[in-house]
């Protein structure tokens, strides 16, 4: 009888498993990058040919244009091989701060172009298990090359931080605008909500769900038009977005019973007092999150339309419908929206506006947009909106920009030491730990074609009166 020998192999150690995973990720990223680069190059060539046909250029003009494009492609390949780092940018000012890092206005030293640099601490990403979300943000910003989404030009990393280099939008954000204006007219509300509808639809068409549509994430460009920002980290999976955060709460009434009977003026004052703090905290605010996001049954892109309804309410009334003294109480109001979503009689708004808000903020299966974005665009509240040319018209509220680095529409922030390693961070133990974990951020580096080939001139998006 033939005997079959069986060889026993010792089980792999965790160290070996991690090395195998690291090698697999490295190889997959290398080949996926090659394919993506080829596809992007083909798309740029096709776009050039289409533009030349539309312009009706003669054969000789086309030859010259193709030759210029080929030189740019060669320069792009050369520049992609150069290492981009923090030393290539001069930090000008802190313009935003959050739980995981901050945003700075920076200037690229070789071109003079001004950007917004988002800095995220790796240690925080690892500790709070946000690696998947920050990767999602980077990937979405690479893919979503749209007028409605903030444009990312570069991404890179060092031992301590991740860096996203994005277009600087000097108009600030919708949260700041609402805090300045208290309420908006229905005409202004129509404009901003219509633009946000188009912005949200643009990412839905790419297969993405934002999941955290709120005024903080609606940025305004130099002409006052809307662009979506803050992807990936705001996927409904932060601590404040997880159902676990709200479990085992004390369901008794809050001690300050006056919060239950505040009129609209006091609610607005309370909201404005707490809003800034919530924007920069790890807890955040559940005011704009759809009820199905908190539940265990799953959700789809319709959750973004609920959030837009809450923003519309805030624009017209002065505070969101579920605002409370605590995030926990807000959560309870969101989950009981049938009783808590009411319109204060002292702040009258049109029936068309009320109807659209209630179409946004309702049961998922009855929510407007379930049959497509055209259902929203054709709502009576948007009567007269020219969606095809809305970005070409003046914004409802003009933005006054004095220069390309004007930060007057942003809050003042003290400088920080986020770019300066602390004694703990530079210790041998910390460096060794970071090195072991660093592979999870592999393939984070990115350079956009327009960013590397537009040299010596300020990009058109930075100029007042463009885009």
Coordinates of C-alpha atoms in Angstrom, one line a residue:
X1 CA 0.0 0.0 0.0
X2 CA 1.4 3.4 -1.0
X3 CA 1.8 5.7 1.9
X4 CA 1.2 9.4 1.5
X5 CA 3.4 11.6 3.6
X6 CA 2.0 14.7 5.2
X7 CA 4.2 17.6 6.0
X8 CA 3.1 19.7 8.9
X9 CA 3.9 23.4 8.8
X10 CA 4.1 25.6 11.9
X11 CA 1.4 28.2 12.0
X12 CA 2.5 31.6 10.9
X13 CA 3.3 34.2 13.6
X14 CA 1.4 37.5 13.7
X15 CA 4.5 39.2 12.5
X16 CA 4.7 37.0 9.4
X17 CA 1.0 37.5 8.7
X18 CA 1.4 41.2 8.8
X19 CA 4.4 41.1 6.5
X20 CA 2.5 39.0 4.0
X21 CA -0.4 41.4 4.1
X22 CA 2.0 44.3 3.7
X23 CA 3.5 42.7 0.6
X24 CA 0.1 41.9 -0.9
X25 CA -1.1 45.5 -0.4
X26 CA 2.1 46.8 -1.9
X27 CA 1.8 44.7 -5.0
X28 CA -1.9 45.3 -5.5
X29 CA -1.4 49.1 -5.2
X30 CA 1.6 49.1 -7.6
X31 CA -0.4 47.4 -10.4
X32 CA -3.6 49.3 -9.7
X33 CA -1.7 52.5 -9.9
X34 CA -0.2 51.5 -13.3
X35 CA -3.7 50.8 -14.7
X36 CA -5.2 54.0 -13.2
X37 CA -2.3 56.1 -14.6
X38 CA -2.8 54.6 -18.1
X39 CA -6.6 55.2 -17.9
X40 CA -6.1 58.8 -16.8
X41 CA -3.7 59.5 -19.6
X42 CA -6.1 58.1 -22.1
X43 CA -8.9 60.2 -20.7
X44 CA -6.8 63.4 -20.9
X45 CA -6.0 62.6 -24.5
X46 CA -9.7 62.0 -25.4
X47 CA -10.7 65.2 -23.6
X48 CA -8.1 67.2 -25.7
X49 CA -9.4 65.7 -28.9
X50 CA -12.9 66.5 -28.0
X51 CA -12.1 70.1 -27.1
X52 CA -10.2 70.6 -30.4
X53 CA -13.1 69.3 -32.4
X54 CA -15.5 71.6 -30.6
X55 CA -13.2 74.5 -31.3
X56 CA -13.0 73.6 -35.0
X57 CA -9.2 73.8 -35.1
X58 CA -7.2 73.3 -38.3
X59 CA -4.9 70.3 -38.7
X60 CA -1.8 72.4 -38.1
X61 CA -3.3 73.9 -34.9
X62 CA -4.3 70.5 -33.7
X63 CA -0.7 69.2 -34.3
X64 CA 0.7 72.1 -32.2
X65 CA -1.8 71.5 -29.4
X66 CA -1.0 67.7 -29.3
X67 CA 2.7 68.5 -29.2
X68 CA 2.1 70.9 -26.2
X69 CA 0.0 68.2 -24.5
X70 CA 2.7 65.6 -25.0
X71 CA 5.3 67.9 -23.4
X72 CA 3.0 68.3 -20.4
X73 CA 2.6 64.6 -20.1
X74 CA 6.3 64.1 -20.1
X75 CA 6.8 66.8 -17.5
X76 CA 4.0 65.3 -15.4
X77 CA 5.8 61.9 -15.4
X78 CA 9.1 63.6 -14.4
X79 CA 7.5 65.6 -11.6
X80 CA 5.6 62.6 -10.3
X81 CA 8.9 61.0 -9.5
X82 CA 10.0 64.0 -7.4
X83 CA 9.3 63.7 -3.7
X84 CA 6.7 66.2 -2.4
X85 CA 6.8 67.1 1.3
X86 CA 6.1 69.6 4.0
X87 CA 9.3 71.5 3.1
X88 CA 7.7 72.4 -0.3
X89 CA 5.0 74.6 1.3
X90 CA 5.1 77.6 3.5
X91 CA 2.5 77.7 6.3
X92 CA 0.6 81.0 6.3
X93 CA -2.2 80.6 8.8
X94 CA -4.5 78.1 10.6
X95 CA -8.0 78.3 9.1
X96 CA -9.7 75.3 10.7
X97 CA -9.3 72.9 13.5
X98 CA -11.1 69.6 14.3
X99 CA -10.8 66.5 16.5
X100 CA -8.2 64.8 14.3
X101 CA -6.1 67.7 13.0
X102 CA -6.3 71.0 11.4
X103 CA -6.4 73.0 8.1
X104 CA -3.8 75.5 7.2
X105 CA -3.5 78.1 4.4
X106 CA -0.2 77.3 2.7
X107 CA 1.8 78.5 -0.3
X108 CA 3.8 76.3 -2.6
X109 CA 7.3 77.7 -2.6
X110 CA 8.2 77.0 -6.3
X111 CA 4.9 78.2 -7.9
X112 CA 3.5 80.7 -5.4
X113 CA 0.1 78.9 -5.6
X114 CA -2.0 79.1 -2.5
X115 CA -3.8 76.0 -1.1
X116 CA -5.6 74.6 1.9
X117 CA -3.5 71.9 3.7
X118 CA -5.5 69.4 5.7
X119 CA -3.2 67.8 8.3
X120 CA -4.3 64.6 10.1
X121 CA -2.3 62.9 12.9
X122 CA -1.5 59.3 12.1
X123 CA -1.6 58.3 15.8
X124 CA -5.1 59.6 16.1
X125 CA -6.2 57.8 12.9
X126 CA -4.8 54.5 14.3
X127 CA -6.1 54.9 17.8
X128 CA -9.6 55.8 16.7
X129 CA -9.6 53.2 13.9
X130 CA -10.2 55.9 11.3
X131 CA -7.7 54.5 8.7
X132 CA -10.4 53.2 6.4
X133 CA -12.3 56.5 6.5
X134 CA -9.3 58.7 5.7
X135 CA -8.4 56.3 2.9
X136 CA -11.9 56.7 1.6
X137 CA -11.7 60.5 1.7
X138 CA -8.4 60.5 -0.2
X139 CA -9.8 58.1 -2.9
X140 CA -13.0 60.0 -3.3
X141 CA -11.2 63.3 -3.7
X142 CA -9.0 61.7 -6.4
X143 CA -12.0 60.3 -8.3
X144 CA -14.5 63.1 -7.8
X145 CA -13.0 65.7 -10.3
X146 CA -16.1 67.9 -10.3
X147 CA -17.0 71.6 -10.0
X148 CA -19.2 70.6 -7.1
X149 CA -16.5 68.9 -5.0
X150 CA -13.4 70.6 -3.4
X151 CA -10.4 69.7 -5.6
X152 CA -7.5 67.9 -4.2
X153 CA -4.1 68.5 -5.9
X154 CA -1.7 66.5 -3.8
X155 CA -1.5 64.1 -0.9
X156 CA 1.5 62.9 1.0
X157 CA 2.7 61.8 4.4
X158 CA 5.6 61.8 6.9
X159 CA 6.2 59.8 10.1
X160 CA 3.6 61.7 12.1
X161 CA 1.0 63.1 9.8
X162 CA -1.1 62.7 6.6
X163 CA -1.4 65.8 4.3
X164 CA -4.1 66.7 1.8
X165 CA -3.4 69.7 -0.4
X166 CA -6.6 71.1 -1.7
X167 CA -7.9 74.2 -3.4
X168 CA -8.4 77.1 -1.0
X169 CA -12.0 78.3 -1.1
X170 CA -11.9 81.8 0.4
X171 CA -15.7 82.1 0.9
X172 CA -15.5 80.1 4.1
X173 CA -18.3 77.6 4.9
X174 CA -22.1 77.7 5.2
X175 CA -21.9 77.3 9.0
X176 CA -20.0 80.6 9.3
X177 CA -22.4 82.3 6.9
X178 CA -25.5 81.2 8.8
X179 CA -24.0 82.3 12.1
X180 CA -23.4 85.8 10.6
X181 CA -26.8 86.0 9.0
X182 CA -29.1 84.2 11.5
X183 CA -31.6 83.4 8.8
X184 CA -31.7 83.5 5.0
X185 CA -34.4 84.7 2.7
X186 CA -36.4 82.1 0.7
X187 CA -34.7 83.3 -2.5
X188 CA -31.2 82.8 -1.0
X189 CA -32.3 79.5 0.5
X190 CA -33.5 78.4 -2.9
X191 CA -30.1 79.2 -4.4
X192 CA -28.0 77.4 -1.9
X193 CA -30.2 74.3 -1.5
X194 CA -30.5 74.0 -5.4
X195 CA -26.7 74.1 -5.7
X196 CA -26.3 71.6 -2.9
X197 CA -28.8 69.3 -4.6
X198 CA -26.5 69.3 -7.7
X199 CA -23.4 68.8 -5.5
X200 CA -24.9 65.8 -3.6
X201 CA -26.2 64.3 -6.9
X202 CA -22.7 64.5 -8.4
X203 CA -21.2 62.3 -5.7
X204 CA -24.3 59.9 -5.8
X205 CA -23.6 59.4 -9.5
X206 CA -20.1 58.2 -8.6
X207 CA -21.6 55.7 -6.2
X208 CA -20.7 57.6 -3.1
X209 CA -22.9 58.5 -0.1
X210 CA -21.6 61.5 1.9
X211 CA -23.4 60.6 5.1
X212 CA -22.5 63.8 6.8
X213 CA -24.0 66.6 4.9
X214 CA -24.0 69.7 7.2
X215 CA -23.3 73.4 6.9
X216 CA -19.7 72.9 8.0
X217 CA -19.1 70.7 4.9
X218 CA -20.6 73.1 2.4
X219 CA -17.7 75.4 1.4
X220 CA -18.1 78.6 -0.7
X221 CA -15.7 79.5 -3.5
X222 CA -14.5 83.0 -4.3
X223 CA -17.8 83.8 -6.0
X224 CA -20.0 82.3 -3.3
X225 CA -20.9 79.0 -5.0
X226 CA -21.2 75.7 -3.1
X227 CA -18.6 72.9 -3.0
X228 CA -18.8 69.7 -1.0
X229 CA -16.0 68.8 1.4
X230 CA -14.9 66.5 4.2
X231 CA -15.3 62.9 2.8
X232 CA -14.3 59.7 4.4
X233 CA -14.0 60.8 8.0
X234 CA -17.6 61.6 8.1
X235 CA -19.2 58.3 7.0
X236 CA -21.5 57.9 9.9
X237 CA -18.9 55.8 11.7
X238 CA -17.4 58.4 14.1
X239 CA -18.1 57.9 17.8
X240 CA -20.9 60.4 17.6
X241 CA -22.4 58.7 14.6
X242 CA -22.4 55.2 16.0
X243 CA -25.5 53.9 17.7
X244 CA -23.4 52.6 20.6
X245 CA -22.6 56.2 21.6
X246 CA -26.3 56.7 22.4
X247 CA -27.0 53.4 24.1
X248 CA -27.7 53.1 27.8
X249 CA -28.6 56.8 28.1
X250 CA -30.6 58.2 30.9
X251 CA -34.0 58.6 29.2
X252 CA -35.4 60.9 31.9
X253 CA -36.0 64.5 31.1
X254 CA -33.0 66.8 31.3
X255 CA -32.5 68.8 34.5
X256 CA -32.9 72.1 32.7
X257 CA -36.6 71.8 31.8
X258 CA -36.6 75.3 30.4
X259 CA -34.9 73.9 27.3
X260 CA -38.2 72.2 26.4
X261 CA -40.2 75.4 26.3
X262 CA -37.7 77.9 24.7
X263 CA -39.1 80.2 22.1
X264 CA -37.4 80.4 18.7
X265 CA -35.2 83.4 19.7
X266 CA -33.8 81.5 22.7
X267 CA -33.3 78.4 20.7
X268 CA -31.4 80.3 18.1
X269 CA -29.2 81.9 20.8
X270 CA -28.5 78.6 22.5
X271 CA -27.7 77.0 19.1
X272 CA -25.3 79.6 18.1
X273 CA -23.6 79.5 21.5
X274 CA -23.0 75.7 21.3
X275 CA -22.5 75.3 17.6
X276 CA -18.9 76.3 17.2
X277 CA -17.8 74.1 20.1
X278 CA -19.6 71.1 18.6
X279 CA -18.1 71.6 15.2
X280 CA -14.5 71.2 16.6
X281 CA -15.2 68.4 19.0
X282 CA -14.9 64.6 18.7
X283 CA -18.5 64.2 19.6
X284 CA -19.9 66.4 16.9
X285 CA -23.6 67.0 16.5
X286 CA -26.2 64.4 15.4
X287 CA -28.6 67.3 14.3
X288 CA -28.2 66.6 10.6
X289 CA -28.0 62.8 10.6
X290 CA -31.0 60.8 9.3
X291 CA -32.7 58.5 11.8
X292 CA -31.9 55.3 9.7
X293 CA -28.2 56.0 10.0
X294 CA -28.5 55.5 13.8
X295 CA -30.3 52.2 13.3
X296 CA -28.9 48.7 12.6
X297 CA -31.0 48.1 9.5
X298 CA -28.7 49.9 7.0
X299 CA -29.3 53.0 4.9
X300 CA -28.7 54.3 1.4
X301 CA -28.1 57.6 -0.4
X302 CA -31.5 59.0 0.7
X303 CA -29.9 59.8 4.1
X304 CA -28.1 62.7 2.4
X305 CA -31.5 64.2 1.3
X306 CA -32.7 64.1 5.0
X307 CA -29.6 66.1 6.0
X308 CA -30.4 68.7 3.3
X309 CA -33.9 69.1 4.6
X310 CA -32.5 69.9 8.1
X311 CA -30.1 72.4 6.6
X312 CA -33.0 74.1 4.7
X313 CA -35.0 74.3 8.0
X314 CA -32.0 75.9 9.7
X315 CA -31.5 78.5 6.9
X316 CA -35.1 79.6 7.1
X317 CA -35.7 79.3 10.9
X318 CA -32.3 80.1 12.4
X319 CA -31.6 76.7 14.0
X320 CA -32.1 73.0 13.1
X321 CA -35.4 71.3 14.1
X322 CA -33.9 68.9 16.6
X323 CA -31.3 71.2 18.4
X324 CA -31.0 70.6 22.1
X325 CA -28.7 71.2 25.0
X326 CA -26.9 67.9 24.6
X327 CA -26.2 65.5 21.6
X328 CA -28.1 62.7 23.5
X329 CA -31.3 64.8 23.7
X330 CA -30.8 65.8 20.0
X331 CA -30.6 62.1 19.1
X332 CA -33.8 61.4 20.9
X333 CA -35.5 64.2 19.0
X334 CA -34.3 62.9 15.7
X335 CA -35.5 59.4 16.4
X336 CA -38.9 60.9 17.4
X337 CA -39.0 63.3 14.5
X338 CA -42.8 62.8 13.9
X339 CA -43.5 64.6 17.1
X340 CA -40.5 67.0 17.3
X341 CA -40.3 68.3 13.7
X342 CA -42.5 71.4 14.0
X343 CA -42.4 74.9 12.6
X344 CA -42.4 77.8 15.1
X345 CA -45.4 80.2 14.3
X346 CA -43.3 83.2 15.2
X347 CA -41.0 82.5 12.2
X348 CA -43.4 82.3 9.2
X349 CA -42.2 80.6 6.0
X350 CA -44.0 79.7 2.8
X351 CA -46.1 76.5 2.4
X352 CA -43.8 75.5 -0.5
X353 CA -40.8 75.6 1.8
X354 CA -42.6 73.7 4.5
X355 CA -43.7 71.0 2.1
X356 CA -40.2 70.5 0.7
X357 CA -38.6 70.2 4.2
X358 CA -41.3 67.6 5.1
X359 CA -40.6 65.8 1.9
X360 CA -36.9 65.6 2.8
X361 CA -37.4 64.8 6.5
X362 CA -39.8 61.9 6.4
X363 CA -39.8 58.1 6.2
X364 CA -37.1 56.7 4.0
X365 CA -39.5 55.0 1.6
X366 CA -41.5 58.2 1.1
X367 CA -38.6 60.6 0.9
X368 CA -38.2 62.9 -2.1
X369 CA -35.4 61.8 -4.3
X370 CA -36.2 58.1 -4.0
X371 CA -37.1 58.0 -7.7
X372 CA -34.2 60.1 -8.7
X373 CA -32.8 63.7 -8.4
X374 CA -35.3 65.0 -11.0
X375 CA -38.0 64.6 -8.5
X376 CA -36.2 67.1 -6.2
X377 CA -35.3 69.5 -9.0
X378 CA -38.9 69.7 -10.2
X379 CA -40.3 70.5 -6.8
X380 CA -42.4 73.8 -6.7
X381 CA -40.0 75.4 -4.3
X382 CA -37.3 75.4 -7.0
X383 CA -39.6 77.1 -9.6
X384 CA -37.5 79.3 -11.9
X385 CA -34.1 77.7 -11.1
X386 CA -31.8 77.3 -14.1
X387 CA -29.8 74.3 -13.0
X388 CA -27.7 74.2 -16.2
X389 CA -26.3 77.7 -15.6
X390 CA -26.6 78.2 -11.8
X391 CA -22.9 78.3 -11.3
X392 CA -22.6 81.1 -13.9
X393 CA -25.1 83.4 -12.2
X394 CA -24.1 85.6 -9.2
X395 CA -24.4 83.9 -5.8
X396 CA -27.3 84.8 -3.6
X397 CA -24.9 86.4 -1.1
X398 CA -21.8 87.9 -2.8
X399 CA -18.4 87.1 -1.4
X400 CA -15.9 89.9 -1.1
X401 CA -12.4 88.7 -1.7
X402 CA -9.4 91.1 -1.4
X403 CA -6.7 88.6 -2.5
X404 CA -6.1 84.9 -3.2
X405 CA -5.0 84.4 0.4
X406 CA -7.9 86.4 2.0
X407 CA -9.0 84.5 5.2
X408 CA -11.5 87.1 6.4
X409 CA -14.4 84.5 6.0
X410 CA -12.7 82.1 8.4
X411 CA -12.4 82.0 12.2
X412 CA -9.2 83.0 14.0
X413 CA -7.2 80.1 15.4
X414 CA -4.1 80.2 17.5
X415 CA -1.0 78.5 16.0
X416 CA -0.4 74.9 17.1
X417 CA 2.5 72.4 17.4
X418 CA 1.0 69.8 15.1
X419 CA 4.0 70.1 12.7
X420 CA 6.5 70.0 15.6
X421 CA 7.2 66.5 17.0
X422 CA 6.9 66.2 20.8
X423 CA 9.5 64.4 22.9
X424 CA 7.2 61.4 23.2
X425 CA 6.7 61.2 19.4
X426 CA 10.4 61.2 18.6
X427 CA 11.3 58.6 21.2
X428 CA 12.7 55.3 19.8
X429 CA 9.7 53.4 21.0
X430 CA 7.3 55.8 19.3
X431 CA 9.3 55.8 16.0
X432 CA 9.5 52.0 16.0
X433 CA 5.7 51.7 16.6
X434 CA 5.0 54.2 13.8
X435 CA 7.2 52.3 11.4
X436 CA 5.5 49.1 12.1
X437 CA 2.0 50.6 11.6
X438 CA 3.0 52.9 8.7
X439 CA 2.2 50.3 6.0
X440 CA -1.5 50.8 6.5
X441 CA -1.1 54.2 4.8
X442 CA 0.7 52.9 1.8
X443 CA -0.2 54.4 -1.6
X444 CA -1.5 57.6 0.1
X445 CA 0.6 59.8 -2.1
X446 CA -1.1 61.5 -5.0
X447 CA -0.3 64.2 -7.5
X448 CA -2.9 65.7 -9.8
X449 CA -2.0 66.4 -13.4
X450 CA -3.3 70.0 -13.3
X451 CA -1.4 70.7 -10.1
X452 CA 2.0 69.7 -11.4
X453 CA 1.7 71.1 -15.0
X454 CA 0.2 74.5 -14.1
X455 CA 3.4 76.4 -13.3
X456 CA 4.1 80.1 -13.0
X457 CA 0.5 81.3 -13.0
X458 CA -2.3 81.4 -10.5
X459 CA -4.9 78.7 -11.4
X460 CA -8.2 80.0 -12.7
X461 CA -10.2 78.6 -9.8
X462 CA -8.3 81.0 -7.5
X463 CA -9.1 84.1 -9.5
X464 CA -12.2 86.1 -8.6
X465 CA -14.8 85.9 -11.3
X466 CA -13.8 82.3 -12.4
X467 CA -15.8 79.1 -11.9

